[in-house]
CSV table of C-alpha atoms and ligand atoms in Angstrom, one decimal:
chain,number,residue,atom,x,y,z
A,87,MET,CA,-20.8,-15.4,-18.5
A,88,LEU,CA,-20.2,-14.3,-14.9
A,89,SER,CA,-23.1,-13.6,-12.5
A,90,LYS,CA,-23.2,-10.2,-11.3
A,91,LYS,CA,-22.3,-11.3,-7.7
A,92,ILE,CA,-19.1,-13.1,-9.0
A,93,GLU,CA,-18.2,-10.2,-11.2
A,94,ALA,CA,-18.5,-7.9,-8.3
A,95,ILE,CA,-16.4,-9.9,-5.9
A,96,LEU,CA,-13.7,-10.4,-8.6
A,97,VAL,CA,-13.5,-6.7,-9.2
A,98,GLU,CA,-13.2,-6.2,-5.4
A,99,GLN,CA,-10.3,-8.6,-5.5
A,100,ILE,CA,-8.5,-6.5,-8.3
A,101,GLU,CA,-8.6,-3.7,-5.8
A,102,LYS,CA,-7.0,-6.0,-3.2
A,103,GLU,CA,-4.4,-7.2,-5.4
A,104,GLY,CA,-3.6,-3.8,-6.7
A,105,PHE,CA,-3.3,-2.4,-3.3
A,106,SER,CA,-1.3,-5.4,-2.3
A,107,CYS,CA,1.3,-4.2,-5.1
A,108,ASN,CA,1.3,-0.7,-3.8
A,109,LEU,CA,1.7,-1.7,-0.3
A,110,TYR,CA,4.7,-3.9,-1.2
A,111,LEU,CA,6.2,-1.0,-3.2
A,112,ALA,CA,5.8,1.3,-0.2
A,113,MET,CA,7.6,-1.4,1.9
A,114,ALA,CA,10.2,-1.9,-0.7
A,115,THR,CA,11.0,1.9,-0.8
A,116,TRP,CA,11.0,2.1,3.0
A,117,ALA,CA,13.7,-0.7,3.2
A,118,GLU,CA,15.7,0.7,0.4
A,119,GLU,CA,15.7,4.2,2.2
A,120,SER,CA,16.6,2.4,5.4
A,121,GLY,CA,19.7,0.7,3.9
A,122,TYR,CA,18.4,-2.8,3.4
A,123,PRO,CA,18.9,-3.5,-0.3
A,124,GLY,CA,18.0,-7.4,-0.1
A,125,ILE,CA,14.9,-6.7,1.9
A,126,SER,CA,14.0,-3.9,-0.6
A,127,ASN,CA,14.6,-6.2,-3.5
A,128,TRP,CA,12.3,-8.9,-2.0
A,129,PHE,CA,9.6,-6.5,-1.5
A,130,TYR,CA,9.9,-5.0,-5.1
A,131,ALA,CA,9.7,-8.7,-6.5
A,132,GLN,CA,6.6,-9.4,-4.3
A,133,ALA,CA,5.0,-6.1,-5.6
A,134,ASN,CA,5.7,-7.5,-9.2
A,135,GLU,CA,3.8,-10.6,-8.3
A,136,GLU,CA,0.8,-8.8,-6.9
A,137,HIS,CA,0.8,-6.8,-10.2
A,138,THR,CA,0.6,-10.1,-11.9
A,139,HIS,CA,-2.2,-11.3,-9.7
A,140,MET,CA,-4.2,-8.1,-10.5
A,141,LEU,CA,-3.8,-8.7,-14.2
A,142,LYS,CA,-4.7,-12.4,-14.0
A,143,LEU,CA,-8.1,-11.1,-12.5
A,144,VAL,CA,-8.5,-8.3,-15.1
A,145,HIS,CA,-8.1,-10.7,-18.0
A,146,TYR,CA,-10.3,-13.3,-16.4
A,147,VAL,CA,-13.2,-11.0,-15.8
A,148,ILE,CA,-13.0,-9.6,-19.4
A,149,ASP,CA,-12.7,-13.0,-20.8
A,150,ARG,CA,-15.9,-14.1,-19.0
A,151,GLY,CA,-17.8,-11.1,-20.2
A,152,GLY,CA,-17.5,-8.9,-17.4
A,153,LYS,CA,-16.3,-5.3,-16.7
A,154,ALA,CA,-12.9,-5.2,-15.3
A,155,ILE,CA,-12.9,-1.8,-13.2
A,156,ILE,CA,-9.8,-0.4,-12.2
A,157,PRO,CA,-10.2,1.5,-8.9
A,158,ALA,CA,-8.6,4.1,-7.1
A,159,PHE,CA,-6.2,2.7,-4.5
A,160,LYS,CA,-5.9,3.8,-0.9
A,161,LYS,CA,-2.6,5.2,0.0
A,162,PRO,CA,-0.3,2.5,1.8
A,163,PRO,CA,1.7,3.4,5.0
A,164,VAL,CA,5.1,5.2,4.5
A,165,GLU,CA,6.8,4.3,7.9
A,166,TRP,CA,7.2,1.0,9.8
A,167,LYS,CA,8.8,0.6,13.3
A,168,SER,CA,11.3,-2.0,12.2
A,169,ILE,CA,12.3,-4.7,9.8
A,170,LYS,CA,10.4,-7.2,11.8
A,171,ASP,CA,7.3,-5.0,12.0
A,172,VAL,CA,7.3,-4.7,8.2
A,173,PHE,CA,7.1,-8.5,7.8
A,174,VAL,CA,4.6,-8.8,10.7
A,175,GLN,CA,2.3,-6.3,8.7
A,176,ALA,CA,2.9,-8.2,5.5
A,177,LEU,CA,2.0,-11.5,7.0
A,178,GLY,CA,-1.2,-9.9,8.4
A,179,HIS,CA,-1.9,-8.6,5.0
A,180,GLU,CA,-1.5,-11.9,3.2
A,181,GLN,CA,-3.9,-13.5,5.8
A,182,MET,CA,-6.5,-11.0,4.9
A,183,VAL,CA,-6.0,-11.7,1.3
A,184,SER,CA,-6.3,-15.4,1.8
A,185,LYS,CA,-9.6,-15.0,3.7
A,186,SER,CA,-10.8,-12.9,0.8
A,187,ILE,CA,-9.8,-15.5,-1.7
A,188,ASN,CA,-11.5,-18.3,0.3
A,189,ASP,CA,-14.7,-16.1,0.5
A,190,ILE,CA,-14.7,-15.8,-3.4
A,191,VAL,CA,-14.3,-19.6,-3.5
A,192,GLY,CA,-17.2,-20.0,-1.2
A,193,ALA,CA,-19.4,-17.7,-3.3
A,194,CYS,CA,-18.6,-19.4,-6.5
A,195,LEU,CA,-19.8,-22.6,-5.0
A,196,ASP,CA,-23.0,-20.8,-3.8
A,197,GLU,CA,-23.5,-19.4,-7.3
A,198,LYS,CA,-22.7,-22.9,-9.0
A,199,ASP,CA,-19.9,-21.0,-10.9
A,200,TYR,CA,-17.8,-24.0,-11.1
A,201,ALA,CA,-15.6,-22.6,-13.9
A,202,THR,CA,-14.5,-19.7,-11.7
A,203,TYR,CA,-14.3,-22.1,-8.8
A,204,GLN,CA,-11.8,-24.1,-10.6
A,205,TRP,CA,-10.0,-21.1,-11.9
A,206,MET,CA,-9.7,-19.6,-8.4
A,207,GLN,CA,-7.7,-22.8,-7.2
A,208,TRP,CA,-4.4,-21.2,-8.5
A,209,PHE,CA,-4.9,-18.3,-6.0
A,210,VAL,CA,-5.6,-20.7,-3.1
A,211,THR,CA,-2.4,-22.4,-3.7
A,212,GLU,CA,-0.6,-19.3,-4.3
A,213,GLN,CA,-1.7,-17.8,-0.9
A,214,ILE,CA,-0.3,-21.0,1.0
A,215,GLU,CA,3.0,-20.3,-0.6
A,216,GLU,CA,2.7,-16.4,0.2
A,217,GLU,CA,1.8,-16.9,3.7
A,218,SER,CA,4.5,-19.7,4.2
A,219,GLN,CA,7.3,-17.6,2.7
A,220,VAL,CA,6.6,-14.7,5.0
A,221,LYS,CA,6.4,-16.9,8.0
A,222,ALA,CA,9.7,-18.4,7.2
A,223,ILE,CA,11.2,-14.9,7.2
A,224,LEU,CA,9.6,-14.1,10.4
A,225,ASP,CA,10.9,-17.1,12.0
A,226,LYS,CA,14.4,-16.4,10.8
A,227,LEU,CA,14.0,-12.8,12.2
A,228,ASN,CA,12.9,-14.2,15.6
A,229,LEU,CA,15.9,-16.4,15.7
A,230,LEU,CA,18.1,-13.5,15.0
A,231,GLY,CA,16.7,-11.6,17.9
A,232,ASP,CA,18.4,-8.3,18.1
A,233,GLY,CA,21.4,-9.6,16.1
A,234,SER,CA,22.8,-8.1,13.0
A,235,LEU,CA,20.6,-7.9,10.0
A,236,TYR,CA,23.5,-7.6,7.7
A,237,ASN,CA,23.6,-11.4,6.6
A,238,PHE,CA,19.8,-11.6,6.8
A,239,ASP,CA,19.6,-8.8,4.2
A,240,LYS,CA,22.1,-10.7,2.0
A,241,ASP,CA,20.3,-14.0,2.3
A,242,ILE,CA,16.7,-12.9,2.0
A,243,MET,CA,16.3,-13.5,-1.7
A,244,SER,CA,16.9,-17.3,-1.0
A,245,PHE,CA,13.4,-17.3,0.5
A,246,ARG,CA,11.8,-16.5,-2.8
A,247,SER,CA,10.2,-19.4,-4.8
A,248,ASN,CA,10.5,-19.6,-8.6
A,249,SER,CA,6.7,-19.1,-9.3
B,236,FEO,FE1,-1.7,-11.6,-4.3
B,236,FEO,FE2,-0.2,-11.7,-1.8
B,236,FEO,O1,-1.8,-11.8,-2.6
């Protein structure tokens, strides 16, 4: 059984993962409209992953006797200044999510909820990978400078891991 405190922060995380899904959908549609099919596919795939993260939390809360509340999500932005800007924003978002996951892990220790602490380790590892993928993309974009994005758009799916 989850404590009320742990249940509440897991429900907050459901909101953050759901918002992440919508944010990446918004980035995907913006990239598709802007003529970058590869980048748009990357963000659509990322949105699917975030949906999976949200459902993982939903099922865990229910399995542990809590109430998984599906919130209203705030509307994500609709425009970005450039391809680089969209990935800078994505990295900032992932860093925020990583901090949130760390806060949950810390709260689990405070509450002596070792089962949830253990279960959350999957998210800890996932966040390392998510930040690393976006950083690698930004490194490549920085190397490109103002050069053509055509080949980058074709190659971007090679940055996806198999998880
Ligand atoms: Fe599920 Fe990208 O955080």
